[in-house]
Tab-separated table of C-alpha atoms in Angstrom:
chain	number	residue	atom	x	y	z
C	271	UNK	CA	95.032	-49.884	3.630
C	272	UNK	CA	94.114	-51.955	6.869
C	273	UNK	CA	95.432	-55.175	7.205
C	274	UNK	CA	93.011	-58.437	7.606
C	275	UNK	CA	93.733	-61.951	8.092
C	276	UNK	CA	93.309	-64.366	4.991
C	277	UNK	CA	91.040	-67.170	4.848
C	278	UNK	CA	92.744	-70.386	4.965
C	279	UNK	CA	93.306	-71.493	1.509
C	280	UNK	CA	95.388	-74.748	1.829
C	281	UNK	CA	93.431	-78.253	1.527
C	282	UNK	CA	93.888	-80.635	4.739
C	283	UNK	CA	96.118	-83.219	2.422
C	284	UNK	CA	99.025	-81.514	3.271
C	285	UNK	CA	101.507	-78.113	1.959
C	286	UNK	CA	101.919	-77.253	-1.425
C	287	UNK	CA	105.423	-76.446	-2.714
C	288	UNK	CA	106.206	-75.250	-6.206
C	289	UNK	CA	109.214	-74.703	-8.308
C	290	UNK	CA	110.024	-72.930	-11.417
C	291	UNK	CA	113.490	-72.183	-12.568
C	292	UNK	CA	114.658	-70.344	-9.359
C	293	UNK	CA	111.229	-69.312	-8.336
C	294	UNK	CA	109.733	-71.636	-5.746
C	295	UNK	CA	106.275	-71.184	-3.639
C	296	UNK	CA	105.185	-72.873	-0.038
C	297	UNK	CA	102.014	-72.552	0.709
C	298	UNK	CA	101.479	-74.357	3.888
C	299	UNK	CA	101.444	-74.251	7.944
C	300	UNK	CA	103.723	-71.696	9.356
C	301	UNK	CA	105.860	-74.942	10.905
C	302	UNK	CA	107.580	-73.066	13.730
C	303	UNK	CA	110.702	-72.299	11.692
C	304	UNK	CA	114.178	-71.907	13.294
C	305	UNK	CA	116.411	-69.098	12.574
C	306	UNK	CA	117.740	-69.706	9.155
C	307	UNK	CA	119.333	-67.727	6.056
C	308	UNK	CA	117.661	-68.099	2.715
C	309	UNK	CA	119.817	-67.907	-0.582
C	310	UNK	CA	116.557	-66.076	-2.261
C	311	UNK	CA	115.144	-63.045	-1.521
C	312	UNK	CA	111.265	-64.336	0.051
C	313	UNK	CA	108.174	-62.469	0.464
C	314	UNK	CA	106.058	-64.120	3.034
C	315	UNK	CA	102.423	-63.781	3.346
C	316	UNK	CA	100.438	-64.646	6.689
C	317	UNK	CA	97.082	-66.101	5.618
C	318	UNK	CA	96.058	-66.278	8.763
C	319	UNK	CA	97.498	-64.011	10.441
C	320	UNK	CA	100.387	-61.483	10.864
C	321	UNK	CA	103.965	-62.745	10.702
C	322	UNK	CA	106.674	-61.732	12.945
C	323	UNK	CA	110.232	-61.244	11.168
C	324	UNK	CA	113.285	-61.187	13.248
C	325	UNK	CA	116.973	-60.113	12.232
C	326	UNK	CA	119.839	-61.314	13.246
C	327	UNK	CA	123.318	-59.959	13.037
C	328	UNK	CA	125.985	-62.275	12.594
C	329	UNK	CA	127.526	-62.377	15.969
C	330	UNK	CA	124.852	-61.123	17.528
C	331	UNK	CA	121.136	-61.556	18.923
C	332	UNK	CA	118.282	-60.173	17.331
C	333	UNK	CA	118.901	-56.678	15.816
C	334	UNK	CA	115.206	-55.754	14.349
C	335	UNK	CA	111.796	-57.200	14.455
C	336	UNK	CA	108.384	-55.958	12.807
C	337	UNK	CA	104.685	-57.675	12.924
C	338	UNK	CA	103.038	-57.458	9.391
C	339	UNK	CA	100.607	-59.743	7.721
C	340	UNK	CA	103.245	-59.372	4.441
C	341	UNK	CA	107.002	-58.778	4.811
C	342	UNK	CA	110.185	-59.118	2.302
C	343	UNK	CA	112.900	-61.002	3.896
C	344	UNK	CA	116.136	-59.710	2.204
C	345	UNK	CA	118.316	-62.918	0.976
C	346	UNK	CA	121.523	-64.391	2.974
C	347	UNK	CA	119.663	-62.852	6.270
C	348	UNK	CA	119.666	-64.447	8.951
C	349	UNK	CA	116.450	-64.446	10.527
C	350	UNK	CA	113.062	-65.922	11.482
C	351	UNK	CA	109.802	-65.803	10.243
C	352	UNK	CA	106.872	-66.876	13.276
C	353	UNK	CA	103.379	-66.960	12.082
C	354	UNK	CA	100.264	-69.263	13.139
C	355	UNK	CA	97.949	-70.467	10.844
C	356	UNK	CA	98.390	-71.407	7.379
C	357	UNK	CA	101.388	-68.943	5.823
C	358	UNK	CA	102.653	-68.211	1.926
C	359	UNK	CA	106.490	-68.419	1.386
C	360	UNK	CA	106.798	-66.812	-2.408
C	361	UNK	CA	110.991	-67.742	-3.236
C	362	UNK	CA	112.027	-64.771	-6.059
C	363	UNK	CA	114.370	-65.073	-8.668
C	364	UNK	CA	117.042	-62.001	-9.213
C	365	UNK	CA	117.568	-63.232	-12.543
C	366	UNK	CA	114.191	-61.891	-13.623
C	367	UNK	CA	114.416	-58.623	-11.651
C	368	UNK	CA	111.946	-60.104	-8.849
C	369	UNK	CA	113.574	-58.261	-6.249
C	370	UNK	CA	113.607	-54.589	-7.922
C	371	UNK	CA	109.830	-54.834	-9.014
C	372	UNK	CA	108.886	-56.358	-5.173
C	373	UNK	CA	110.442	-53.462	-3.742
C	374	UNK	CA	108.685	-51.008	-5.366
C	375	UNK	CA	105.276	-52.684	-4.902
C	376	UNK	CA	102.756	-51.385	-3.071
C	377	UNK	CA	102.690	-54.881	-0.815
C	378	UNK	CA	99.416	-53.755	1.162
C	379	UNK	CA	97.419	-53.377	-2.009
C	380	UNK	CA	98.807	-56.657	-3.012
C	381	UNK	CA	98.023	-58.339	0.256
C	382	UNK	CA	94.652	-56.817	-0.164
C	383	UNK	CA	93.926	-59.058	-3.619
C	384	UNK	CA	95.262	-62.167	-2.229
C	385	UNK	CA	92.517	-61.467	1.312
C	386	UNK	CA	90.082	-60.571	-1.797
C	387	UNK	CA	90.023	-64.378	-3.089
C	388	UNK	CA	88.021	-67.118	-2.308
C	389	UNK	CA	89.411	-69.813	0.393
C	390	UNK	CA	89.801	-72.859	-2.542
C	391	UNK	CA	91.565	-70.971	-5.202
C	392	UNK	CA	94.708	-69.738	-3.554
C	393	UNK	CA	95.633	-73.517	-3.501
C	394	UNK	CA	95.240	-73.895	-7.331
C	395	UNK	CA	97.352	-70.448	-8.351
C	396	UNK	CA	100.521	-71.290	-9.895
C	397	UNK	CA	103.769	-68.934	-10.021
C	398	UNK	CA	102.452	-67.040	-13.169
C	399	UNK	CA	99.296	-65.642	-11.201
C	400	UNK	CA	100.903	-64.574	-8.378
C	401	UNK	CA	103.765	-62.937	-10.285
C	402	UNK	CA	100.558	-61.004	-12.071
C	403	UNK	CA	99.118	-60.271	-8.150
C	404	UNK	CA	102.522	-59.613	-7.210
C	405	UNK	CA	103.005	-56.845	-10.074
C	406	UNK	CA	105.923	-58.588	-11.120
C	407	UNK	CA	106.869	-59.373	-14.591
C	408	UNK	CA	109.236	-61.227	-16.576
C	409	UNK	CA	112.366	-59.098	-17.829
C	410	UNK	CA	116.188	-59.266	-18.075
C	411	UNK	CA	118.716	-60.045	-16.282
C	412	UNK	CA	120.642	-57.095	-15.193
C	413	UNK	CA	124.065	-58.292	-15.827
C	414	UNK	CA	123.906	-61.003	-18.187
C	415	UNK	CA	127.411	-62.653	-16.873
C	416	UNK	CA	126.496	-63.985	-13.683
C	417	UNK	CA	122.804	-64.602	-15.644
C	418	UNK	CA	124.209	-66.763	-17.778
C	419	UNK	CA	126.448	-69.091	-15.248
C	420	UNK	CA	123.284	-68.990	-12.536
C	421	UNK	CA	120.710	-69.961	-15.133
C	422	UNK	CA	122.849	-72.626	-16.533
C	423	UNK	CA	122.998	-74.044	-12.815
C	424	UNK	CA	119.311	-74.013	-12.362
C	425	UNK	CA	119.768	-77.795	-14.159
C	426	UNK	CA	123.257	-78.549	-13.426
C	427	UNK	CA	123.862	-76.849	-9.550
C	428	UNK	CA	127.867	-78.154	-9.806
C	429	UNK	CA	128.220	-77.273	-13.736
C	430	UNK	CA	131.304	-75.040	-12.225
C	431	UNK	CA	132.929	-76.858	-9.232
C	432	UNK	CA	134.452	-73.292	-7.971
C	433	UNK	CA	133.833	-69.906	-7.914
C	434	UNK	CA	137.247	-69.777	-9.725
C	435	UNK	CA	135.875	-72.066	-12.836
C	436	UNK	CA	132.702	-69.926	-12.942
C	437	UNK	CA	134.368	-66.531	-13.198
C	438	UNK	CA	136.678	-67.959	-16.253
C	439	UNK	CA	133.816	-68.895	-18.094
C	440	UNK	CA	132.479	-65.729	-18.549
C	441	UNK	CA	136.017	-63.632	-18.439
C	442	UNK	CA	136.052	-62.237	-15.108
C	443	UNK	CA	138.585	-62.242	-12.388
C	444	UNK	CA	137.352	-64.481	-8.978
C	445	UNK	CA	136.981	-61.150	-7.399
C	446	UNK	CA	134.961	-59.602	-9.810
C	447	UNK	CA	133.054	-62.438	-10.749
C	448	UNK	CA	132.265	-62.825	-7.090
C	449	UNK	CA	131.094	-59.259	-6.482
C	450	UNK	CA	128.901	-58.888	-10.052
C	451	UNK	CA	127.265	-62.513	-9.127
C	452	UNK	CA	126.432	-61.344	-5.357
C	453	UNK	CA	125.043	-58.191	-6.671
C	454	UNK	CA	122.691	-59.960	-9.301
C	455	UNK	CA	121.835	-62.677	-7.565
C	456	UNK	CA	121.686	-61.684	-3.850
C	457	UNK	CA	123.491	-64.363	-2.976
C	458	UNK	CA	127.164	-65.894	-2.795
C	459	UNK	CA	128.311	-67.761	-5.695
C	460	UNK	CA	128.285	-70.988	-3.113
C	461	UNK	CA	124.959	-70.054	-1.811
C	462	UNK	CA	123.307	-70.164	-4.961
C	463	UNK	CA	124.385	-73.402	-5.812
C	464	UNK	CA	122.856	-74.962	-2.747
C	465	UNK	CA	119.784	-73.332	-3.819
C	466	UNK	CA	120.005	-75.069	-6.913
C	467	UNK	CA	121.005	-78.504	-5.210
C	468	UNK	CA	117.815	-78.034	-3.329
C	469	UNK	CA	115.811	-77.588	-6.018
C	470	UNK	CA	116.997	-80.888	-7.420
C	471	UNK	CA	116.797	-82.482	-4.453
C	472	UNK	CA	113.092	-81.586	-3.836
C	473	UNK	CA	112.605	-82.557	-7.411
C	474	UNK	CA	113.564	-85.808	-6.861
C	475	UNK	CA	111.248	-86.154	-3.547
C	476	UNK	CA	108.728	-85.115	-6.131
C	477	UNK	CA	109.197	-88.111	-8.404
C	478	UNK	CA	108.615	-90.245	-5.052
C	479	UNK	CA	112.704	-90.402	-4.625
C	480	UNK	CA	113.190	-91.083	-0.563
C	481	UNK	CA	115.474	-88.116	1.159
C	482	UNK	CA	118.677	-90.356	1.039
C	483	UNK	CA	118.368	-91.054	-2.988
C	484	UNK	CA	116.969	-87.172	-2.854
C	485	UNK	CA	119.874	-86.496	-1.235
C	486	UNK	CA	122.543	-87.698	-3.350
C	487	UNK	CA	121.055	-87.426	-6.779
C	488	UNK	CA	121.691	-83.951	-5.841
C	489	UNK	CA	124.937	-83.743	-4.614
C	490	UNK	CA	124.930	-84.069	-1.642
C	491	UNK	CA	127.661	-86.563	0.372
C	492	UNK	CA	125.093	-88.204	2.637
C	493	UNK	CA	121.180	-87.528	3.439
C	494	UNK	CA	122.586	-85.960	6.881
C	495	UNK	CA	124.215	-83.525	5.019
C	496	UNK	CA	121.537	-82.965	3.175
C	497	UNK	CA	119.040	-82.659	6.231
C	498	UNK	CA	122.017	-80.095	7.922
C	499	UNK	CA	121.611	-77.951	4.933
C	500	UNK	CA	117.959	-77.721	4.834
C	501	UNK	CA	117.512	-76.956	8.451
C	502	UNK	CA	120.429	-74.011	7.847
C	503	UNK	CA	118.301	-72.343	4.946
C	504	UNK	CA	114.841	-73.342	5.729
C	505	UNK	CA	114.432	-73.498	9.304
C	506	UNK	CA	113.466	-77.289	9.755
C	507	UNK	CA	114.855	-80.703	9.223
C	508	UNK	CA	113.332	-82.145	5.376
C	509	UNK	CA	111.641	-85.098	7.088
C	510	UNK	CA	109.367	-82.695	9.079
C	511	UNK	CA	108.221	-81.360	6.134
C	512	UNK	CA	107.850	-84.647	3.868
C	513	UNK	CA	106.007	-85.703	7.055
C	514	UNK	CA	103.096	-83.826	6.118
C	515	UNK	CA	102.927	-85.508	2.604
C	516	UNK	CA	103.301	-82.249	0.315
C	517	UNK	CA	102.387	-81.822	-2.313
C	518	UNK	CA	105.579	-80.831	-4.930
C	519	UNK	CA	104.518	-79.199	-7.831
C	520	UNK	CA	107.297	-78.965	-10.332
C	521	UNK	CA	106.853	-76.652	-13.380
């Protein structure tokens, strides 16, 4: 299937970002992101027009790069996503087997429903119709250990202080624990819970919260560590992006 730019679909008031559990959604201009390293595995769709995805190894400089109008950007990567136009960041969640289903998916055919709608609905789809584009339903966890201590962080991001604390509560060494929770979940136990803080954090923005009550309603010490944070998994500073007045949709 040939690929085709998609209309621009977000209204001039500004992004739209959307959470649910660990699923989250920006819809929004491409923002010229800096390298960064998600915690969640992201598929991101150029609306406009192809995105370029760069690796990067850990000590070194770029190590891969590919031009597609939809791409998968594995989680704890290090990379950047460069794009013009208006651009779809779709945040999975392991817990629910996003990942598996994804990668299976023909993402072409996928891309070629989303080009298929008109330019003022894409705005007004929640996370439940493009899970249905997407192909992607609801199921089980695969390992129901580090389910249970990541889904009970979803509301509570420092419910277990350590990695240590987690793995007791569900009767696994630190070791274990930490390889069966970065299997599930993509993700370091750590990393996950700054996921989680950020999804607090923009909660909080969304109840008109400034980024310094934002900030430490979720954790954080100070709004500048906050701000460091965000710029390391996102790829810009949180006052860039509050800049454009989003809209924060919180499910």
């Amino acid at each position: 299937m040939s690929e085709r730019p998609l209309p621009a679909a977000v209204p001039s008031a500004g992004p739209i970002v959307t959470f649910e559990g660990a699923r989250a959604l920006y819809l929004g201009p491409a923002l010229r992101l800096k390298p960064h390293r998600n915690a969640a595995f992201t598929l991101a769709v150029g609306l406009d027009a192809p995105i370029r995805l760069t690796l990067y190894g850990d000590r070194t400089g770029p190590v891969a790069s590919t031009v597609s109008s939809i791409v998968l950007v594995p989680a704890g990567h290090h990379h950047q996503l460069e794009a013009e136009g208006i651009v779809a960041f779709l945040y999975l969640d392991a817990l629910g087997d996003d990942v598996r289903q994804v990668r299976t998916l023909d993402i072409l055919a996928a891309h070629g429903v989303i080009a298929a709608e008109r330019r003022d609905s894409l705005s007004r789809w929640g996370l439940d119709r493009w899970r249905t584009v997407l192909g992607v339903a609801v199921t089980e966890a695969i390992d129901p250990r580090a389910a249970a201590v990541a889904s009970a962080m979803i509301g509570d991001p420092d419910l277990y202080p350590s990695l240590a604390e987690a793995a007791r509560a569900v009767e696994l060494s630190p070791s274990r624990f930490h390889a069966v929770f970065r299997r599930q979940v993509g993700a370091p136990f750590r990393r996950y819970r700054l996921w989680r803080r950020m999804g607090l954090a923009m909660s909080a923005l969304a109840s008109g919260a400034n980024l310094t009550e934002a900030a430490h309603g979720a954790g954080f010490s100070s709004s500048a560590h906050f701000s460091h944070q965000f710029v390391r998994m996102f790829g810009l500073p949180p006052s860039r992006l509050m800049a454009l007045k989003p809209e924060i949709r919180w499910m």
